[in-house]
Tab-separated table of C-alpha atoms in Angstrom:
chain	number	residue	atom	x	y	z
A	55	MET	CA	0.113	0.154	-0.271
A	56	LYS	CA	1.217	3.551	-0.556
A	57	ILE	CA	0.327	4.651	2.903
A	58	HIS	CA	3.427	3.195	4.128
A	59	ARG	CA	5.535	5.240	1.830
A	60	THR	CA	3.597	8.615	2.499
A	61	MET	CA	2.511	8.372	6.257
A	62	LEU	CA	2.733	4.949	7.956
A	63	PHE	CA	5.504	4.754	10.500
A	64	GLN	CA	6.998	8.088	11.365
A	65	ARG	CA	9.166	6.723	14.992
A	66	THR	CA	8.966	3.493	15.066
A	67	ARG	CA	11.171	0.476	12.869
A	68	LEU	CA	8.108	-2.293	11.326
A	69	PHE	CA	9.340	-4.677	10.656
A	70	ILE	CA	7.366	-7.433	7.950
A	71	VAL	CA	7.792	-11.174	9.046
A	72	LEU	CA	6.658	-13.664	6.992
A	73	THR	CA	6.036	-16.610	9.275
A	74	GLN	CA	4.334	-18.015	12.649
A	75	PHE	CA	4.642	-15.620	15.700
A	76	CYS	CA	2.998	-13.827	18.885
A	77	PHE	CA	4.051	-12.423	21.282
A	78	VAL	CA	3.107	-8.948	23.290
A	79	ALA	CA	5.507	-6.396	24.193
A	80	GLY	CA	6.285	-2.649	24.914
A	81	ARG	CA	6.982	0.093	28.247
A	82	HIS	CA	4.767	2.705	29.853
A	83	SER	CA	2.241	3.008	32.584
A	84	ILE	CA	-0.621	0.840	33.722
A	85	VAL	CA	-3.342	2.894	35.986
A	86	ASN	CA	-5.635	0.365	37.308
A	87	GLY	CA	-5.009	-2.073	34.593
A	88	THR	CA	-6.033	-0.125	31.203
A	89	LEU	CA	-3.971	2.314	29.173
A	90	SER	CA	-2.861	5.797	30.951
A	91	ARG	CA	-5.158	8.553	29.507
A	92	LYS	CA	-2.493	9.619	28.087
A	93	LEU	CA	-1.920	6.971	26.085
A	94	GLN	CA	-5.735	6.556	25.475
A	95	GLU	CA	-5.517	10.348	24.804
A	96	GLU	CA	-2.763	10.000	21.888
A	97	ILE	CA	-3.961	6.863	19.990
A	98	SER	CA	-7.288	8.284	20.343
A	99	SER	CA	-5.418	11.329	17.959
A	100	TYR	CA	-4.944	9.197	15.828
A	101	GLN	CA	-8.860	9.242	14.431
A	102	SER	CA	-8.638	10.824	11.208
A	103	ILE	CA	-5.088	9.161	9.834
A	104	ALA	CA	-8.042	6.061	10.656
A	105	ASP	CA	-10.852	7.190	8.656
A	106	GLN	CA	-7.594	7.530	5.614
A	107	ILE	CA	-6.382	4.510	6.016
A	108	ILE	CA	-9.663	2.647	5.656
A	109	LYS	CA	-10.659	4.986	3.361
A	110	LEU	CA	-7.405	4.002	0.976
A	111	SER	CA	-7.841	-0.029	1.903
A	112	VAL	CA	-11.790	-0.257	1.472
A	113	ASN	CA	-12.676	1.789	-1.518
A	114	GLY	CA	-9.677	3.661	-2.655
A	115	ALA	CA	-6.389	3.436	-5.092
A	116	ALA	CA	-5.705	0.455	-2.535
A	117	GLN	CA	-9.306	-1.891	-2.751
A	118	ASN	CA	-8.760	-6.074	-3.681
A	119	GLN	CA	-4.695	-5.254	-3.374
A	120	SER	CA	-4.131	-7.496	-0.838
A	121	TYR	CA	-6.817	-10.237	-2.770
A	122	ASN	CA	-5.172	-9.641	-6.187
A	123	ARG	CA	-1.956	-10.403	-4.753
A	124	LEU	CA	-3.139	-13.458	-2.662
A	125	ALA	CA	-5.045	-14.897	-5.818
A	126	THR	CA	-1.393	-14.020	-7.608
A	127	PHE	CA	0.721	-15.963	-5.487
A	128	VAL	CA	-1.719	-19.061	-4.830
A	129	ASP	CA	-2.542	-19.989	-8.501
A	130	LYS	CA	1.704	-19.600	-8.554
A	131	PHE	CA	2.769	-21.586	-6.135
A	132	GLY	CA	-0.356	-23.289	-5.118
A	133	SER	CA	0.685	-25.948	-1.746
A	134	ARG	CA	3.301	-24.392	0.303
A	135	LEU	CA	4.142	-27.556	2.921
A	136	ALA	CA	7.041	-27.061	5.348
A	137	GLY	CA	10.311	-29.029	3.924
A	138	THR	CA	9.803	-28.335	0.118
A	139	GLN	CA	11.149	-27.054	-2.929
A	140	ASN	CA	7.976	-25.199	-3.757
A	141	LEU	CA	7.762	-23.312	-0.087
A	142	GLU	CA	11.595	-22.137	-0.705
A	143	ASN	CA	10.669	-20.873	-4.756
A	144	ALA	CA	7.940	-18.801	-2.971
A	145	ILE	CA	9.998	-17.222	-0.309
A	146	ASP	CA	12.135	-16.205	-3.317
A	147	TYR	CA	9.314	-14.884	-4.868
A	148	MET	CA	8.786	-12.902	-1.948
A	149	LEU	CA	12.369	-11.381	-1.077
A	150	ASP	CA	11.761	-9.997	-5.225
A	151	VAL	CA	8.433	-8.570	-4.606
A	152	LEU	CA	9.494	-7.253	-0.791
A	153	ALA	CA	12.347	-5.853	-2.256
A	154	ARG	CA	10.490	-4.450	-5.595
A	155	ASP	CA	7.627	-2.322	-3.452
A	156	GLY	CA	11.046	-0.699	-2.614
A	157	LEU	CA	10.763	-2.104	1.287
A	158	GLU	CA	14.013	-1.857	3.287
A	159	ASN	CA	16.307	-4.924	4.747
A	160	VAL	CA	14.374	-7.770	2.830
A	161	HIS	CA	16.640	-10.835	3.688
A	162	GLY	CA	15.821	-14.256	4.854
A	163	GLU	CA	16.750	-15.814	7.817
A	164	SER	CA	17.872	-19.336	8.475
A	165	VAL	CA	15.402	-21.546	10.095
A	166	LYS	CA	15.404	-25.679	10.726
A	167	VAL	CA	12.015	-27.095	10.047
A	168	PRO	CA	10.041	-29.882	10.144
A	169	HIS	CA	10.115	-32.420	7.244
A	170	TRP	CA	6.778	-34.450	6.660
A	171	VAL	CA	5.634	-36.156	3.747
A	172	ARG	CA	1.947	-37.545	3.264
A	173	GLY	CA	1.884	-39.862	0.897
A	174	SER	CA	-0.264	-42.603	-0.046
A	175	GLU	CA	-2.825	-42.686	3.047
A	176	SER	CA	-5.741	-44.992	2.568
A	177	ALA	CA	-9.425	-45.947	5.204
A	178	VAL	CA	-11.873	-48.377	4.265
A	179	MET	CA	-14.643	-49.678	6.453
A	180	LEU	CA	-15.182	-53.982	6.224
A	181	GLU	CA	-17.260	-54.755	9.213
A	182	PRO	CA	-20.302	-54.329	9.528
A	183	ARG	CA	-20.366	-53.519	5.037
A	184	ILE	CA	-17.416	-52.157	2.652
A	185	LYS	CA	-17.486	-48.636	2.359
A	186	PRO	CA	-14.148	-46.482	1.475
A	187	LEU	CA	-13.787	-43.628	3.967
A	188	SER	CA	-12.283	-39.996	3.289
A	189	ILE	CA	-9.596	-39.267	5.191
A	190	LEU	CA	-6.794	-36.927	5.912
A	191	GLY	CA	-3.722	-37.236	7.426
A	192	LEU	CA	-3.251	-35.055	10.182
A	193	GLY	CA	0.258	-33.189	9.976
A	194	TYR	CA	3.144	-35.151	11.299
A	195	SER	CA	1.611	-38.065	12.430
A	196	ASN	CA	3.207	-41.611	12.013
A	197	GLY	CA	2.734	-43.785	9.252
A	198	THR	CA	1.271	-47.616	9.161
A	199	PRO	CA	3.063	-51.100	8.796
A	200	THR	CA	2.859	-51.375	4.893
A	201	LYS	CA	0.195	-53.698	4.792
A	202	GLY	CA	-1.493	-50.878	7.085
A	203	ILE	CA	-3.779	-51.851	11.020
A	204	LYS	CA	-6.680	-53.837	10.418
A	205	ALA	CA	-8.796	-53.375	14.001
A	206	GLU	CA	-12.169	-52.757	15.372
A	207	VAL	CA	-13.025	-49.525	16.105
A	208	LEU	CA	-14.147	-47.858	19.438
A	209	VAL	CA	-16.420	-44.210	19.038
A	210	VAL	CA	-16.745	-42.443	21.893
A	211	GLU	CA	-17.727	-38.296	21.728
A	212	SER	CA	-14.892	-37.197	23.803
A	213	PHE	CA	-11.720	-37.674	25.782
A	214	ASP	CA	-14.041	-38.139	29.479
A	215	GLU	CA	-15.615	-40.920	27.650
A	216	LEU	CA	-12.413	-42.161	26.095
A	217	HIS	CA	-11.542	-42.546	29.791
A	218	LYS	CA	-14.706	-43.977	31.118
A	219	ARG	CA	-14.333	-46.975	28.304
A	220	ALA	CA	-10.580	-46.970	28.552
A	221	SER	CA	-10.663	-50.953	29.401
A	222	GLU	CA	-12.184	-51.106	26.036
A	223	ALA	CA	-10.009	-49.397	23.362
A	224	LYS	CA	-6.889	-52.035	23.725
A	225	GLY	CA	-5.610	-53.054	20.108
A	226	LYS	CA	-8.708	-51.109	18.768
A	227	ILE	CA	-9.505	-47.556	16.190
A	228	VAL	CA	-10.110	-45.155	18.376
A	229	VAL	CA	-12.683	-43.105	16.291
A	230	TYR	CA	-13.855	-39.746	17.579
A	231	ASN	CA	-17.145	-38.307	17.004
A	232	GLN	CA	-16.733	-35.028	19.430
A	233	LYS	CA	-19.586	-32.586	18.672
A	234	TYR	CA	-18.108	-29.380	17.355
A	235	VAL	CA	-18.175	-26.313	20.058
A	236	SER	CA	-15.803	-23.871	18.437
A	237	TYR	CA	-12.527	-24.098	16.754
A	238	GLY	CA	-10.364	-23.849	19.832
A	239	VAL	CA	-12.661	-25.650	21.692
A	240	SER	CA	-13.091	-28.565	19.588
A	241	VAL	CA	-9.133	-28.615	18.275
A	242	GLU	CA	-7.470	-30.211	21.219
A	243	TYR	CA	-9.426	-33.410	19.947
A	244	ARG	CA	-7.082	-32.924	16.556
A	245	SER	CA	-3.761	-31.962	18.513
A	246	SER	CA	-4.222	-34.241	21.521
A	247	GLY	CA	-6.648	-36.681	19.586
A	248	ALA	CA	-3.730	-39.473	18.638
A	249	THR	CA	-1.726	-38.972	22.876
A	250	GLU	CA	-4.740	-39.731	24.505
A	251	ALA	CA	-5.976	-43.136	22.571
A	252	ALA	CA	-2.352	-44.223	22.462
A	253	LYS	CA	-2.730	-43.755	26.334
A	254	VAL	CA	-5.398	-46.740	27.079
A	255	GLY	CA	-4.037	-48.755	24.437
A	256	GLY	CA	-5.414	-47.550	20.830
A	257	VAL	CA	-3.539	-48.602	17.794
A	258	ALA	CA	-4.759	-45.717	15.806
A	259	SER	CA	-7.537	-42.585	16.055
A	260	LEU	CA	-9.512	-41.207	13.639
A	261	ILE	CA	-11.382	-37.701	14.312
A	262	ARG	CA	-13.772	-36.146	13.465
A	263	SER	CA	-13.264	-32.761	11.119
A	264	ILE	CA	-12.888	-30.026	13.345
A	265	THR	CA	-15.468	-27.936	11.495
A	266	PRO	CA	-19.146	-27.062	12.357
A	267	PHE	CA	-20.309	-27.827	8.396
A	268	SER	CA	-19.139	-30.909	5.583
A	269	ILE	CA	-19.536	-31.943	2.151
A	270	ASN	CA	-18.146	-35.429	3.074
A	271	SER	CA	-14.706	-33.487	3.059
A	272	PRO	CA	-12.064	-34.186	5.931
A	273	HIS	CA	-10.264	-31.560	7.445
A	274	THR	CA	-6.025	-31.768	7.589
A	275	GLY	CA	-3.995	-29.945	10.248
A	276	MET	CA	-1.089	-30.430	13.150
A	277	GLN	CA	-1.326	-33.097	15.565
A	278	SER	CA	1.088	-33.693	18.321
A	279	TYR	CA	2.604	-36.551	19.860
A	280	GLY	CA	2.668	-36.647	24.059
A	281	ASN	CA	5.947	-37.115	26.161
A	282	GLY	CA	6.778	-40.881	26.598
A	283	VAL	CA	3.581	-42.293	25.113
A	284	LYS	CA	3.433	-44.596	21.741
A	285	LYS	CA	3.180	-42.557	18.332
A	286	ILE	CA	-0.139	-43.736	16.609
A	287	PRO	CA	-1.477	-43.254	12.955
A	288	THR	CA	-3.916	-40.660	13.372
A	289	ALA	CA	-6.511	-38.804	10.978
A	290	CYS	CA	-9.158	-37.002	10.110
A	291	ILE	CA	-12.644	-38.276	8.985
A	292	THR	CA	-15.640	-36.543	7.294
A	293	VAL	CA	-18.200	-35.784	10.357
A	294	GLU	CA	-21.033	-37.547	7.668
A	295	ASP	CA	-18.672	-40.812	8.746
A	296	ALA	CA	-17.553	-40.231	11.809
A	297	GLU	CA	-21.946	-39.903	12.918
A	298	MET	CA	-22.600	-42.936	10.742
A	299	MET	CA	-20.192	-44.861	12.911
A	300	LYS	CA	-21.870	-43.498	15.956
A	301	ARG	CA	-24.912	-44.853	14.916
A	302	MET	CA	-23.590	-47.709	14.415
A	303	ALA	CA	-22.238	-48.312	17.723
A	304	ASP	CA	-25.033	-47.178	18.693
A	305	ARG	CA	-26.888	-50.484	17.575
A	306	GLY	CA	-24.196	-52.552	19.043
A	307	GLU	CA	-22.988	-53.560	15.779
A	308	LYS	CA	-19.404	-54.315	15.410
A	309	ILE	CA	-17.428	-51.859	12.956
A	310	VAL	CA	-14.066	-53.278	11.593
A	311	ILE	CA	-11.206	-50.592	9.764
A	312	LEU	CA	-8.675	-51.358	7.614
A	313	LEU	CA	-5.743	-47.849	7.703
A	314	LYS	CA	-2.967	-47.741	5.299
A	315	MET	CA	-0.663	-44.187	5.921
A	316	GLU	CA	2.533	-44.196	4.118
A	317	ALA	CA	3.244	-40.969	6.092
A	318	LYS	CA	6.792	-40.708	6.839
A	319	ASN	CA	8.574	-38.042	9.588
A	320	LEU	CA	12.073	-36.723	7.457
A	321	PRO	CA	15.124	-35.579	9.049
A	322	ASP	CA	14.282	-30.999	9.952
A	323	VAL	CA	15.711	-28.846	7.063
A	324	GLU	CA	17.098	-25.379	6.287
A	325	SER	CA	14.707	-22.998	5.759
A	326	ARG	CA	13.968	-19.104	5.335
A	327	ASN	CA	11.626	-16.444	7.604
A	328	THR	CA	11.275	-13.511	5.165
A	329	VAL	CA	11.809	-10.340	6.571
A	330	ALA	CA	11.001	-6.983	5.926
A	331	GLU	CA	11.276	-3.411	6.874
A	332	ILE	CA	10.355	-0.479	7.309
A	333	VAL	CA	13.116	2.522	9.585
A	334	GLY	CA	10.906	4.762	11.438
A	335	HIS	CA	13.418	8.446	11.669
A	336	GLN	CA	12.711	9.052	15.543
A	337	TYR	CA	13.191	5.814	17.552
A	338	PRO	CA	14.651	3.187	14.916
A	339	GLU	CA	14.812	1.034	17.329
A	340	GLN	CA	11.546	0.432	18.168
A	341	VAL	CA	9.790	-2.157	16.560
A	342	VAL	CA	6.722	-2.909	15.478
A	343	LEU	CA	6.229	-6.393	14.055
A	344	VAL	CA	3.641	-7.907	11.606
A	345	SER	CA	3.199	-11.294	10.597
A	346	GLY	CA	1.416	-14.946	9.170
A	347	HIS	CA	3.197	-17.499	7.577
A	348	LEU	CA	4.078	-18.573	4.000
A	349	ASP	CA	3.615	-22.084	4.529
A	350	SER	CA	0.683	-24.311	4.134
A	351	TRP	CA	-0.289	-27.666	4.191
A	352	ASP	CA	-0.328	-29.776	1.107
A	353	VAL	CA	-3.821	-30.552	0.132
A	354	GLY	CA	-5.218	-26.811	-1.081
A	355	GLN	CA	-4.036	-23.326	-1.964
A	356	GLY	CA	-3.387	-21.820	1.813
A	357	ALA	CA	-4.805	-18.775	0.598
A	358	MET	CA	-7.331	-19.059	4.339
A	359	ASP	CA	-4.376	-20.355	6.300
A	360	ASP	CA	-2.840	-18.935	6.406
A	361	GLY	CA	-2.067	-16.492	3.052
A	362	GLY	CA	-4.648	-14.535	3.792
A	363	GLY	CA	-2.808	-13.684	7.245
A	364	ALA	CA	0.662	-12.833	5.288
A	365	PHE	CA	-0.332	-11.000	2.884
A	366	ILE	CA	-2.621	-8.565	4.960
A	367	SER	CA	0.650	-8.069	6.896
A	368	TRP	CA	2.872	-7.421	4.002
A	369	GLN	CA	0.247	-4.227	3.348
A	370	GLU	CA	3.554	-22.367	9.389
A	371	GLN	CA	4.523	-25.079	10.554
A	372	GLY	CA	3.736	-24.861	13.695
A	373	GLY	CA	5.238	-21.799	15.374
A	374	VAL	CA	8.900	-22.815	14.189
A	375	GLY	CA	9.970	-19.846	11.998
A	376	SER	CA	8.420	-17.867	14.835
A	377	SER	CA	10.454	-19.414	17.584
A	378	GLN	CA	13.478	-19.396	16.216
A	379	TYR	CA	12.572	-15.895	14.977
A	380	TYR	CA	12.458	-14.867	18.906
A	381	GLY	CA	15.336	-16.776	20.046
A	382	ARG	CA	17.533	-15.131	17.619
A	383	HIS	CA	15.862	-12.040	18.546
A	384	LYS	CA	15.274	-12.232	21.699
A	385	LYS	CA	18.477	-9.480	22.972
A	386	ASP	CA	16.576	-7.201	21.296
A	387	ILE	CA	13.136	-7.535	23.116
A	388	ASP	CA	13.135	-4.881	25.151
A	389	ASN	CA	12.692	-2.653	22.031
A	390	PHE	CA	9.806	-4.709	20.454
A	391	ASP	CA	6.278	-2.553	21.476
A	392	LEU	CA	3.681	-4.755	19.736
A	393	VAL	CA	4.073	-8.360	17.480
A	394	MET	CA	0.618	-8.908	15.736
A	395	GLU	CA	-0.097	-12.010	14.106
A	396	SER	CA	-3.042	-13.337	11.673
A	397	ASP	CA	-3.711	-17.099	11.405
A	398	GLU	CA	-7.243	-17.559	11.886
A	399	GLY	CA	-8.180	-16.500	8.857
A	400	THR	CA	-9.002	-13.308	6.506
A	401	PHE	CA	-12.886	-12.627	8.341
A	402	THR	CA	-14.303	-9.630	8.881
A	403	PRO	CA	-12.471	-8.358	11.427
A	404	TYR	CA	-14.560	-7.113	14.733
A	405	GLY	CA	-11.782	-6.992	17.025
A	406	ILE	CA	-7.653	-7.183	17.685
A	407	TYR	CA	-7.478	-10.240	20.144
A	408	PHE	CA	-4.721	-10.702	21.590
A	409	SER	CA	-5.122	-14.524	21.996
A	410	GLY	CA	-11.453	-25.937	2.534
A	411	ASP	CA	-8.156	-23.369	1.633
A	412	THR	CA	-8.647	-22.473	-2.116
A	413	MET	CA	-9.191	-18.871	-3.372
A	414	THR	CA	-12.656	-19.684	-3.515
A	415	VAL	CA	-12.764	-19.024	0.209
A	416	GLN	CA	-11.400	-15.442	0.605
A	417	ASP	CA	-13.863	-12.656	0.669
A	418	PRO	CA	-11.647	-9.336	-1.047
A	419	HIS	CA	-14.224	-6.910	0.693
A	420	GLN	CA	-13.394	-9.195	4.451
A	421	MET	CA	-9.836	-8.727	3.186
A	422	ASN	CA	-9.769	-5.283	2.571
A	423	LEU	CA	-11.335	-4.528	6.030
A	424	CYS	CA	-9.032	-7.094	7.968
A	425	ALA	CA	-6.109	-5.190	5.650
A	426	ALA	CA	-7.461	-1.974	6.957
A	427	VAL	CA	-7.263	-3.094	10.676
A	428	TRP	CA	-4.233	-4.211	10.578
A	429	ALA	CA	-3.054	-1.256	9.099
A	430	VAL	CA	-4.311	1.077	10.878
A	431	VAL	CA	-3.545	-0.448	14.490
A	432	ALA	CA	0.502	-1.249	13.180
A	433	TYR	CA	0.775	2.637	12.536
A	434	THR	CA	-0.837	3.754	14.832
A	435	VAL	CA	1.816	1.576	17.854
A	436	ALA	CA	4.467	3.122	15.836
A	437	ASP	CA	3.741	5.980	15.112
A	438	LEU	CA	2.982	7.220	19.437
A	439	GLU	CA	5.220	9.297	21.274
A	440	GLU	CA	5.707	5.965	24.066
A	441	MET	CA	5.847	2.608	23.658
A	442	LEU	CA	2.738	0.741	24.490
A	443	PRO	CA	2.808	-1.195	28.917
A	444	ARG	CA	3.404	-4.626	29.740
A	445	LYS	CA	1.653	-7.196	31.397
């Protein structure tokens, strides 16, 4: 956005880091757990500038800029799984366009990232009838033996039910038919489902996709194995198949599944965080950092997760790049005023919280609004006379 060159970041240095990161820092007096009156008044004084940024982003020259740039990017590169050459090609592209946009100190910072390969995968229900199941292996899952895992199924609807029925789980494939509550709540089954199943003797786990709506579509995502627990294969199944197996189990029918997954975890490989700066003139040592992650899962375009976040930051894997960025720069952390990360989708923004993936799911107007919010917050914080308060 041209606003970067003409208005933004008059005092403080702006870092754009395309990886994952979430951190809040700064210094200022706090009164009764809130911002001081002086700081509140200074922030309020930026209303007219915020209005200009919003107008430019939503209805002005920058309208749809993030969307169009993102569309070009994901159409050109598609998925960008960590550890792949395609991700490195995408990083080269971003370094080039950031430099051509006139940003300063554009460079890559070396990081080690996991290298996971999905391979071929399949699941077939053999009893009480033969039915192929749509699955997607979860990120960093181990694979099955070559001949697969053939086992009876235990269907549960919660971790509590699994623990109560632990004596039934040994040697079985645990199917989670957990109800969707919210992403933040329900995603725990994807993250920890394999570990909890392994603790009670399960040989594999299948997780109902973390979504309130399904068209027989499984969703992939990150999972992690707990320490000291056998690393069993794990995958997502569709909402429809999870509910079907729950009904079968309630009728007392025996369910048997053959699961085959070629997934492999290979040695970590070198990659890069993508970094660019706009250096302020008054406090160039102080930093406001805006970020997203360029990598994506391998079964879509990575448009929502997290291409949209990366591209509104320009106007993951699992935080690996962000943690290494922090390690490299923690000696300067007192100068980091605010770190902003967008990694939950570019939907209509209702505020800033300190807390199917193709271009088809993106909405240009919503991206305009997200870009406007991102730019307003980054500009205001970067231009304040003093830094924000630390907790």
